[in-house]
XYZ file of C-alpha atoms in Angstrom:
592
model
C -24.521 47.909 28.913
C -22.687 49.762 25.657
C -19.543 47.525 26.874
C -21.470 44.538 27.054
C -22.652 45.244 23.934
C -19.385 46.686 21.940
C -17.935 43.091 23.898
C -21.207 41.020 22.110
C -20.435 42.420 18.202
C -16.649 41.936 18.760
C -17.010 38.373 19.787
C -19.729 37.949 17.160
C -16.805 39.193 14.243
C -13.931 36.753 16.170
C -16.628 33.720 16.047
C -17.352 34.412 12.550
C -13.405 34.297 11.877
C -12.904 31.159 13.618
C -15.859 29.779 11.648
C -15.109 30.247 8.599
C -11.229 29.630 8.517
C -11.839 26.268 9.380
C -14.858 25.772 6.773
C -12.624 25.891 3.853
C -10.756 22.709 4.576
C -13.148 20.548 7.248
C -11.194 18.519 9.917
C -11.816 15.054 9.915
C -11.453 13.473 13.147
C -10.866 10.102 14.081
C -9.956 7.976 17.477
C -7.989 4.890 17.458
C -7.560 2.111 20.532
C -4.779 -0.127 19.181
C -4.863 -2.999 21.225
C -4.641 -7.202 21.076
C -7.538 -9.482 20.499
C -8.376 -13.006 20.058
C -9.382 -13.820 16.617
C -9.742 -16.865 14.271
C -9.214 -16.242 10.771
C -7.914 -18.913 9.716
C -9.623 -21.440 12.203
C -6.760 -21.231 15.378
C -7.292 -18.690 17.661
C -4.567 -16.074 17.746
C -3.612 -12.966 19.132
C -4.497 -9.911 16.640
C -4.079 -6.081 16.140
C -6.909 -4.488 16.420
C -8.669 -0.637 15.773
C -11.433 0.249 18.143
C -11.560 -3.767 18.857
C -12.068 -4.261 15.052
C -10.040 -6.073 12.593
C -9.024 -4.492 10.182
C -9.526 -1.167 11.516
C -11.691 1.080 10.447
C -11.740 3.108 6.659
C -10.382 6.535 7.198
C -12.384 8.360 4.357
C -11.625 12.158 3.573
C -11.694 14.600 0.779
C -9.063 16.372 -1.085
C -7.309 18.903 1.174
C -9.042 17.757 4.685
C -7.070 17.977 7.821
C -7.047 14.706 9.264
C -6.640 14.585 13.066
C -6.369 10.950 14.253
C -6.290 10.256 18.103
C -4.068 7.146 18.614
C -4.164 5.012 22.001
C -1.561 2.362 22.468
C -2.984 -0.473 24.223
C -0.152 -2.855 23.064
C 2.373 -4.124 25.417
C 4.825 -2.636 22.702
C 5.608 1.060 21.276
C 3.981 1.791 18.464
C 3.545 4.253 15.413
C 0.991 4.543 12.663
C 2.160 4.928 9.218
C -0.198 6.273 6.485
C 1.280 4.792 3.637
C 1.174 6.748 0.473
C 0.057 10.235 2.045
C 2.585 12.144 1.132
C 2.627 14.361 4.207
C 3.139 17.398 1.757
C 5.481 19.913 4.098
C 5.483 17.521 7.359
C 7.392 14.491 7.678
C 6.670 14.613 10.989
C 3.303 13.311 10.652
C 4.734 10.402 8.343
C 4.767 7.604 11.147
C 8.195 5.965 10.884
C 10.997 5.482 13.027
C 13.073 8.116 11.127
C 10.541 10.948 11.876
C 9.000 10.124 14.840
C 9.740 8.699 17.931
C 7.828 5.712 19.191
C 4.098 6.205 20.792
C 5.313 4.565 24.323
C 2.914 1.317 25.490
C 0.049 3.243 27.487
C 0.200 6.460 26.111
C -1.877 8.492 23.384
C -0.665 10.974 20.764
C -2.308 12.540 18.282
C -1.514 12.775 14.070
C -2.802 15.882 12.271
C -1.793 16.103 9.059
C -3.685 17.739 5.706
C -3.997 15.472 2.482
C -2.598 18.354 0.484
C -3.940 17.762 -3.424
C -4.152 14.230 -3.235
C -6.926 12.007 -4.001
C -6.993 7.871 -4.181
C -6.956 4.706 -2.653
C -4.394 4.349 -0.321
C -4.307 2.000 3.804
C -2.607 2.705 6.991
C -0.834 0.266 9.259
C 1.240 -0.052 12.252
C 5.109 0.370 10.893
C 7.011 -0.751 14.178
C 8.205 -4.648 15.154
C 6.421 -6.529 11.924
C 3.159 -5.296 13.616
C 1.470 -5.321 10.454
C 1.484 -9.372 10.047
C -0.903 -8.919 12.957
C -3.197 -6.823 11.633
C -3.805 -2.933 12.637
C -4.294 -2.161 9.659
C -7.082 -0.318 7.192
C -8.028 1.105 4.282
C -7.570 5.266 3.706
C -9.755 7.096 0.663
C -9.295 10.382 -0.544
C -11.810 11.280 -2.749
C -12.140 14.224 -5.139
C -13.548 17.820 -4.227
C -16.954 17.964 -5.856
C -15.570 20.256 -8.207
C -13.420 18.121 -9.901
C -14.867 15.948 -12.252
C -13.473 11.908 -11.452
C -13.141 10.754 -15.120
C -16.035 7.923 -15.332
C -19.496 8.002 -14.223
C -20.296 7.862 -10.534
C -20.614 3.788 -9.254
C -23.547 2.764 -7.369
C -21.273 2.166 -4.237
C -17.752 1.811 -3.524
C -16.060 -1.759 -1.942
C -12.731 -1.779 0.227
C -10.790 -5.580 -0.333
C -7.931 -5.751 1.963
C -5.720 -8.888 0.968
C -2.778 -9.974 2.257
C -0.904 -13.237 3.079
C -1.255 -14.664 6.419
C 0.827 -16.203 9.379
C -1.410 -18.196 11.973
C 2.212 -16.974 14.414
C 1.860 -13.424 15.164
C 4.087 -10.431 14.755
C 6.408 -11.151 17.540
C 7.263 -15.117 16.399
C 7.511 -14.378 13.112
C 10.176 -11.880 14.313
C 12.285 -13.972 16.465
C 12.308 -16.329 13.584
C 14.128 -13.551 11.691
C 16.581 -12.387 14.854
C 17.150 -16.603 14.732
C 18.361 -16.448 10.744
C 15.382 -18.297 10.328
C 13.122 -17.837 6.897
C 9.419 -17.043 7.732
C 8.757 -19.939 5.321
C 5.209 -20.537 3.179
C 2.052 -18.380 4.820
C -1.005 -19.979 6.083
C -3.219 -18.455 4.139
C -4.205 -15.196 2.607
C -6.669 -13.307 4.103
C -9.561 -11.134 2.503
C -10.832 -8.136 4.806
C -9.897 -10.048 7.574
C -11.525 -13.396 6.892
C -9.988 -16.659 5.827
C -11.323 -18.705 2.913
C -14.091 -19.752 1.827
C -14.549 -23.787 1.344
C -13.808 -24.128 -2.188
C -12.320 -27.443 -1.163
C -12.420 -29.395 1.463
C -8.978 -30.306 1.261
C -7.285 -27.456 1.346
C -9.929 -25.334 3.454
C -11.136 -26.761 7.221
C -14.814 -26.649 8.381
C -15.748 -23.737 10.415
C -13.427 -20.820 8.573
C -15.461 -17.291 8.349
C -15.151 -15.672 5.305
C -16.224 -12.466 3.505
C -19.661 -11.986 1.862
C -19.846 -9.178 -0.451
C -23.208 -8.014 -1.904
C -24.169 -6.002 -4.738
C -27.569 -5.609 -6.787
C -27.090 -7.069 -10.424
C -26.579 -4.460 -12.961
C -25.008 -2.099 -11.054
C -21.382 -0.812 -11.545
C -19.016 -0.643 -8.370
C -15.872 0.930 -7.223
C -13.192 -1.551 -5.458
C -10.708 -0.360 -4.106
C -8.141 -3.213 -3.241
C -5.045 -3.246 -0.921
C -2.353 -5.611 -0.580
C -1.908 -5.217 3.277
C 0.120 -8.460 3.387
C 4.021 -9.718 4.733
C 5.540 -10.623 1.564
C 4.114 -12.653 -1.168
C 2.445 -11.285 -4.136
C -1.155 -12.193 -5.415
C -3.267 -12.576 -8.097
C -6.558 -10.881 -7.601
C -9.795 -11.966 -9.673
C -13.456 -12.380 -9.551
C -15.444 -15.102 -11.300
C -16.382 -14.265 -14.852
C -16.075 -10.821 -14.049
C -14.009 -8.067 -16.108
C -11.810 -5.656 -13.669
C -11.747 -2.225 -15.044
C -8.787 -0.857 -13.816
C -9.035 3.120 -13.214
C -6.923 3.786 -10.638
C -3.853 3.611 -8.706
C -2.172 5.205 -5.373
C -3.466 8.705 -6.238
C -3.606 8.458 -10.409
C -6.539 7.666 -12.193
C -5.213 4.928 -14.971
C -6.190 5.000 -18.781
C -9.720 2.572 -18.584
C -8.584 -0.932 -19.351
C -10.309 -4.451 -18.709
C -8.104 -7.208 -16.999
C -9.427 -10.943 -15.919
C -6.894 -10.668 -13.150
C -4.068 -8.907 -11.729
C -0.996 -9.243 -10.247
C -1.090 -6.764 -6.864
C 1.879 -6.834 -5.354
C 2.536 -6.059 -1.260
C 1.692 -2.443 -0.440
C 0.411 -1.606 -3.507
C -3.239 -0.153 -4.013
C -5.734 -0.391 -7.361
C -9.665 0.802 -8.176
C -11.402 -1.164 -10.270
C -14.686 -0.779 -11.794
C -16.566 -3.835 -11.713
C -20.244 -4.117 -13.253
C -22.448 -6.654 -11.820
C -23.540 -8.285 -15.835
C -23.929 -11.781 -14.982
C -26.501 -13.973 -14.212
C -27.812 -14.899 -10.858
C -27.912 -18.141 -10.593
C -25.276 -18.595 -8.223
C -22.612 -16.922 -6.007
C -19.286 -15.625 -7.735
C -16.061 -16.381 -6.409
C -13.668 -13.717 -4.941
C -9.874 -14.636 -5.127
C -6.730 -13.874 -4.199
C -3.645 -16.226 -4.475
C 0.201 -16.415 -4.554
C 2.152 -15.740 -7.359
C 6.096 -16.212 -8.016
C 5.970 -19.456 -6.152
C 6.095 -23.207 -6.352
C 2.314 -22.403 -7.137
C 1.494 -26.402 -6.747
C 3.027 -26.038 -3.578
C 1.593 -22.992 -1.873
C -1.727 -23.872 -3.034
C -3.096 -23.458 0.673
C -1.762 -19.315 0.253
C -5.265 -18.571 -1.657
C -8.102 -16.894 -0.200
C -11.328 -16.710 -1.254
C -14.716 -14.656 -0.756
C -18.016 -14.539 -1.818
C -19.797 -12.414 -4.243
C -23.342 -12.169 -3.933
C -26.032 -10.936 -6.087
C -29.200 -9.813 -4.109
C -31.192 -12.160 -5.887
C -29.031 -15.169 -6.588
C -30.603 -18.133 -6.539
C -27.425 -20.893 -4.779
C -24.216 -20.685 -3.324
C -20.567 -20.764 -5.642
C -19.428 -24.299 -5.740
C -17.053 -26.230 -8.573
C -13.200 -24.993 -8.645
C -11.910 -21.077 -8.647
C -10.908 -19.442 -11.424
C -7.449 -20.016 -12.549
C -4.794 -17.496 -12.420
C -2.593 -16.998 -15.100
C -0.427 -20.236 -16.855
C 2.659 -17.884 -16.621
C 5.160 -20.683 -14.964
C 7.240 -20.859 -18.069
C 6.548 -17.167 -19.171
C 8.208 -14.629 -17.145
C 7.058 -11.706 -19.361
C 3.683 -11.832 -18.731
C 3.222 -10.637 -15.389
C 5.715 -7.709 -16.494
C 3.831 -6.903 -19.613
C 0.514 -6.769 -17.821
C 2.751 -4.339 -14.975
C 3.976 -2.103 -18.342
C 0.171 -2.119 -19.702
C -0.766 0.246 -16.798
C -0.373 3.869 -18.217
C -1.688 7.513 -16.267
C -4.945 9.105 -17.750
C -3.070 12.175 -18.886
C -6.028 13.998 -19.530
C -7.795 13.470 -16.672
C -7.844 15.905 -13.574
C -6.793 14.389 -10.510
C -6.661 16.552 -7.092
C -6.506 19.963 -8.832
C -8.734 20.895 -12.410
C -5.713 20.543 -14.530
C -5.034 17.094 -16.565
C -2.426 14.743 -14.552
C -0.750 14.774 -17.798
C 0.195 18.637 -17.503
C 3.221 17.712 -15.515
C 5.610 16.751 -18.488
C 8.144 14.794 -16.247
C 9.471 13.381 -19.370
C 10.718 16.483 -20.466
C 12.381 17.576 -16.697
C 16.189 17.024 -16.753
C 17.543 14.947 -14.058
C 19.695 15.988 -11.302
C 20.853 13.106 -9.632
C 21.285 9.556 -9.800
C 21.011 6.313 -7.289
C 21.401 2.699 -8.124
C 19.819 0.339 -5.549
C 20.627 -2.589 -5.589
C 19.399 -5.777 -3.105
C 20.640 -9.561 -2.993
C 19.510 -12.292 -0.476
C 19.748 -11.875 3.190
C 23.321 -12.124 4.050
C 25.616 -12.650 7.291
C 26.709 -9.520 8.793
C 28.789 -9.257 12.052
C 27.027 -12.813 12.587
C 23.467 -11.278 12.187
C 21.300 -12.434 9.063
C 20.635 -8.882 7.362
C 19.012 -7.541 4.137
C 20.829 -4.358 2.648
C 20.705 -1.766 -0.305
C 23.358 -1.108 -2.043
C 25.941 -3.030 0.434
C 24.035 -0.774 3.462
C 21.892 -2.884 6.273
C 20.154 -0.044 7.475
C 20.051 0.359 11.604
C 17.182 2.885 12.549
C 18.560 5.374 15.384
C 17.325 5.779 18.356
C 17.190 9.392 17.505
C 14.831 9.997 14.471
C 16.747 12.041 11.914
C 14.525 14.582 11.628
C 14.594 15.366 15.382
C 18.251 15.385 15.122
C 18.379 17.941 12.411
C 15.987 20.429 14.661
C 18.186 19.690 17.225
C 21.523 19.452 15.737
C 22.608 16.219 17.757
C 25.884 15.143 15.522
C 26.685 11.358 14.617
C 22.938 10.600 14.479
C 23.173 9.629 10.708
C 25.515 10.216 7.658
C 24.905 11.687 4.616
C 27.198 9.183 2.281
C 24.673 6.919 1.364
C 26.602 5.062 -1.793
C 24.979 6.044 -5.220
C 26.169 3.108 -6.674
C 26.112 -0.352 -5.339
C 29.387 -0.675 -2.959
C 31.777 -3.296 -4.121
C 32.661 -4.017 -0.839
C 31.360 -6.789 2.030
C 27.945 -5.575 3.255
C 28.002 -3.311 6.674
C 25.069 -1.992 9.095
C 24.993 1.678 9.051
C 22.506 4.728 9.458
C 22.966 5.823 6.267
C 20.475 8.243 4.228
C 20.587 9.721 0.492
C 21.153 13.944 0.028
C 18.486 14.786 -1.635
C 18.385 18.241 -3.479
C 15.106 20.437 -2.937
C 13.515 20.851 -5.865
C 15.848 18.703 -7.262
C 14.646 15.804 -10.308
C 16.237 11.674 -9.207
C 16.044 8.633 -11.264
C 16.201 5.401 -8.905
C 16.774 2.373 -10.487
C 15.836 -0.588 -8.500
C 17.656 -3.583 -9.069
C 16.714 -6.758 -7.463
C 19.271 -9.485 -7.590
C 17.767 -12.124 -5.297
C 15.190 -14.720 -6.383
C 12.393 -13.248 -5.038
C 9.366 -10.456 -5.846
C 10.083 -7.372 -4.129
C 8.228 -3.464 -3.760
C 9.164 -0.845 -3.207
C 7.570 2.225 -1.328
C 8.830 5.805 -1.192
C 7.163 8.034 1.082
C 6.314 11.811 0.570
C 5.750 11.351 -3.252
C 4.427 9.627 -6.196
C 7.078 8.772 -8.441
C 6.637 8.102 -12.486
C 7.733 4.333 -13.144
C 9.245 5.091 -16.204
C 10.891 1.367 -17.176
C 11.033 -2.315 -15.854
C 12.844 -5.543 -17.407
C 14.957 -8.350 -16.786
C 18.711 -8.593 -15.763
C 21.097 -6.135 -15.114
C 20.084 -2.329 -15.325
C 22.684 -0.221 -17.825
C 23.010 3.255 -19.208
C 21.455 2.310 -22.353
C 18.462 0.948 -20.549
C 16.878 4.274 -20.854
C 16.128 3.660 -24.054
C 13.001 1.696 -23.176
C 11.570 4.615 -20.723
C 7.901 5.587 -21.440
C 8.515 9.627 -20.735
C 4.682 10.293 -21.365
C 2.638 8.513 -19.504
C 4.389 6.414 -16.892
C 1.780 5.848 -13.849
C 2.652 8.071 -11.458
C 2.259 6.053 -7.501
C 3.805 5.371 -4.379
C 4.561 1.325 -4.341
C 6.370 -0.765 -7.779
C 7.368 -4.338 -7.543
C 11.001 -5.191 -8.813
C 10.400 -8.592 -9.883
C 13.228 -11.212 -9.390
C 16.816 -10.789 -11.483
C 15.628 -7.663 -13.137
C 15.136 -3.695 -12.780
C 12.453 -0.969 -12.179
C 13.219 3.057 -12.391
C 11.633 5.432 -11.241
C 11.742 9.807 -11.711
C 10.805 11.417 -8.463
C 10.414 15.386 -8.204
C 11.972 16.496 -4.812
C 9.434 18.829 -3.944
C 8.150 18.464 -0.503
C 11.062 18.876 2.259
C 11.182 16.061 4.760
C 12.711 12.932 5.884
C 11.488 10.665 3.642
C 11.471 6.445 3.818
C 12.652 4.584 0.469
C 12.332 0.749 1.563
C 11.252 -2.536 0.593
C 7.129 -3.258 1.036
C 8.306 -6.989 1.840
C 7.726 -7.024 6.218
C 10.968 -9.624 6.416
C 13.576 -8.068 4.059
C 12.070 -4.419 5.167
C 12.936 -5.635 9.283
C 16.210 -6.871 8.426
C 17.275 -3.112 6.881
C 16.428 -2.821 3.100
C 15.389 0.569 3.381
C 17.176 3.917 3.679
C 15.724 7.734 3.932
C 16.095 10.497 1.566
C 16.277 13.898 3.103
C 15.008 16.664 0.826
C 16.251 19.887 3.194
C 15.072 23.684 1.456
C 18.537 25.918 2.246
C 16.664 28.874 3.218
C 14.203 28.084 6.252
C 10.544 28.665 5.905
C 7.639 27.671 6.986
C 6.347 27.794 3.431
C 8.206 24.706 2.320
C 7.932 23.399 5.843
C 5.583 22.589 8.882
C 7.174 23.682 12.578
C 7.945 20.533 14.501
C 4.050 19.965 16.318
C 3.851 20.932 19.769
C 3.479 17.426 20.844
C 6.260 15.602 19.456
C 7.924 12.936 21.029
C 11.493 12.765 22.503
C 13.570 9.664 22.967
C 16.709 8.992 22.108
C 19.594 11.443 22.806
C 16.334 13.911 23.138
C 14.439 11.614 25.629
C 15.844 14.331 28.758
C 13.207 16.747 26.756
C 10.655 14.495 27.182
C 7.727 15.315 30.224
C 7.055 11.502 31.851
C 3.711 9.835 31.016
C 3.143 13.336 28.568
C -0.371 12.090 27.446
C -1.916 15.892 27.379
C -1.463 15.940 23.884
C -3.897 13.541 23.351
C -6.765 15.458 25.376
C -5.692 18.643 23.804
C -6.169 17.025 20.457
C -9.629 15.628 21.042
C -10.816 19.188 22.136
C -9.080 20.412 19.125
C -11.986 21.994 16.428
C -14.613 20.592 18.995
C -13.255 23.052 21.897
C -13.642 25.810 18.981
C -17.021 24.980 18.758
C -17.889 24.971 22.352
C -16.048 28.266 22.480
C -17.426 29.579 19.560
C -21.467 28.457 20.747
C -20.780 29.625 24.112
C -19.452 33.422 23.089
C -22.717 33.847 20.393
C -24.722 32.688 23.667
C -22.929 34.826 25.511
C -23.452 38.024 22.846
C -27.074 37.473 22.584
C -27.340 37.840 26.044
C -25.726 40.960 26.086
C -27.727 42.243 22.808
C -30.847 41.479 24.137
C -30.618 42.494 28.184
């Protein structure tokens, strides 16, 4: 009896441990099917990738610091990986989702993401990253809101919206790809969708009987967060509401100084709040929309979509035309001024109680330098390819950072050009040196006739300067080193420059690449890997016990290895069980 009872205290102290080192950063746990279904959004049935037989998929919604544990189960007849763009993964790449850190989720098999949002908070989405899966679908929206003890610098809306736009193919992933393989241009959208819906029948025209389209209702006076997401292929849109002010306050992770826009240019990949107060009347519906821009705009007219807003007590449906966009066609500046108008709310806290603005990158001296630059698609060994800098990426078949745990040779190279080569274009597997700790300016140039974004993964970077034609040395004249927003995806708009400053803190392999799905599967991207010389787990998470093989690694891998995905699910729910089960099994003791 004394040993049952020495055993009962014992376990009480170890269940009290387990309990409470998990209770200062909850898990969040969610499970994803990822398979095809039949949808309609633009009036033809098509084939669709869906979450949990939903599309979009489902809003992964967190707190600052949360681990996230995210159950993933491949239904496609295709491998697959989810990418959780603008997380930034702090100390594991290996959680990032892309070809260069992981290896493919096979067709049929699970595997399970855990990952922490490490000091982070914002609007950001997920999506499928392999074969142009995301002009399918798969994807969804991903909050991270503040701890409760940090203040979020406006006063709390009545409710919170998610918009996902994007342009539209009524072809699906794996047509719109051959196209590509074929030298073929994807050519004008069908539409642009808005949370998964096509538009709704402004005009008769332009929109067919029978399209479903997205209601969204609100009670008049009220104030409301939207958080909106440019989940689209390639084209960049104007979003708006009908004699409604947005009040733009944030962006990718930074809360933005408070400023009122009629509309605004959101460009693929890239993520906004706005605060949106419900002042008009109700006598009808208000129209939601979301249309092409840096286009024949009389010609893509059919790229628009368009939702609903409701008021709870409005009294008839929206009817006459949308609201126009801007009359930019023979102003090139204005889209770019609008783009320079959005500065970081220095004094406001973001993940941690300190003002964003604390972190003076203006003042940090840089360490090194890349130019990228892109052109049009060109021919390469009699393949139609995209590059940077004269380099058509070619993703190995070994991720990189599996080859540097490894140490399989003649994976990659480390040469990647920091100037533009002046030599004919050539398909490589080519990635940037970054120095840990280290302090890079990228400029972007984009020297082909259309919009472009870019994304870099494992970071927010400070856009510190954007204008037109060729990028020089004295260019850095015009950088804003104060309050540059600080986020994950910029556009590069056509014949002109962005740059960026980017603290190499957080070792990795990390994806630089173009947001645009054609140019991005054709090899405009590259990796930057940010190694710490003196191995730690401080700086860096140990591979996860599940990881993938393939490759030159694939003889590591078990066959159909779906444990993982069962070991995962029991994860902090198996500590629970245990943990109930040894109090029940204490008490016992105690009181026999």
């Amino acid at each position: 009896m004394a040993l049952c009872r020495f055993s009962a205290f014992f376990l009480i102290h170890i269940c009290l441990l387990l309990t409470s080192s998990s209770a200062e950063d909850p898990s969040v746990t969610y499970d994803f099917e990822v398979s095809y279904i039949t949808a309609s959004p633009l009036g033809v049935p098509q084939q669709v990738i869906a979450i949990n037989g939903k599309f979009p998929g489902p809003t992964i919604n967190v707190t600052t610091n949360n681990n996230v544990v995210v159950n993933v189960r491949n239904k496609l007849d295709e491998s697959l990986l989810m990418h959780w763009s603008g997380v930034q993964q702090r100390r594991s790449s290996w959680q990032d989702g892309l070809p260069g850190t992981n290896c493919p989720i096979p067709s049929k098999w699970n595997w399970t993401y855990q990952f922490q949002v490490k000091d982070q908070i914002g609007s950001f989405f997920y999506f499928p990253s392999l074969h142009m899966q995301r002009a399918s679908g798969g994807y969804g929206s991903f909050i991270i809101n503040n701890r409760p003890i940090i203040p979020i610098p406006f006063d709390t809306p009545h409710g919170e919206i998610v918009i996902l736009i994007g342009d539209w193919y009524k072809r699906n992933h794996t047509a719109l790809r051959k196209a590509l393989d074929e030298g073929k241009d994807l050519g004008m959208p069908d539409g642009v969708l808005i949370n998964g819906k096509g538009p709704y029948q402004y005009n008769t025209t332009l929109v067919p009987d029978g399209i479903d389209y997205e209601t969204i209702e609100v009670h008049p006076g009220k104030t409301y967060r939207l958080r909106v997401h440019n989940v689209g292929t390639s084209t960049s849109l104007n979003f708006r509401i009908q004699n409604h002010n947005l009040l733009l306050a944030e962006s990718e992770g930074s809360y933005t100084v408070q400023q009122n826009y009629t509309s605004l240019d959101i460009h693929v990949g890239q993520s906004y709040s706005f605060l949106v107060t419900m002042d008009q009347n109700a006598s009808s519906d208000y129209y939601i929309v979301a249309s092409a821009r840096f286009v024949n705009e009389s010609q893509w007219k059919r790229v628009t979509g368009v939702a609903i807003l409701h008021y709870t007590n409005s009294k008839g449906k929206a009817k006459g035309p949308i609201p126009d966009g801007p009359n930019d066609e023979f102003d090139k500046t204005f889209s770019m001024n609008q783009a320079r108008s959005i500065r970081w709310n220095v004094s406001a806290s973001g993940a941690r109680p300190n003002p964003q603005g604390s972190f003076r990158y203006g003042s940090i001296n840089v360490t090194e330098i890349y130019v990228l630059k892109n052109k049009p698609p060109v021919k390469i060994n009699g393949k139609t390819r995209t590059a940077l800098s004269g380099i058509s990426f070619v993703n190995p078949s070994t991720p990189i950072r599996l080859a540097d745990q490894f140490k399989v040779k003649g994976v990659y190279k480390l040469g990647f050009p920091s100037k533009p080569l002046e030599v004919p274009p050539k398909m490589e597997t080519s990635v940037i040196n970054g120095t840990y700790r280290g302090f890079m300016e990228v400029i972007l140039q984009n020297n082909d006739t259309k919009m472009q974004s870019y994304h870099m993964s494992g970071y927010a970077f400070f856009v510190v300067g954007m204008d037109y034609g060729e990028w020089t040395e004295n260019s850095r004249g015009t950088y804003n080193k104060w309050d540059g927003i600080a986020r994950s995806t910029v556009q590069v708009y056509p014949g002109a420059w962005t740059a960026i400053l980017v603290s190499l803190d957080n070792v990795g392999v990390w994806n630089l690449r173009t947001e645009n799905l054609d140019s991005w599967y054709l090899g405009q991207e590259t990796y930057v890997r940010v190694v710490n010389p003196e191995a730690t787990n401080k700086t860096e998470m140990p591979m996860p016990d599940n990881a993938l093989f393939c490759g030159a690694l694939s003889h590591l891998q078990k066959p159909q290895d779906i444990s993982s995905f069962a070991a995962s699910i029991m994860g902090d729910r198996s500590k629970l069980f245990f943990t109930l089960l040894m109090i029940a099994y204490a008490v016992m003791c105690i009181f026999s």
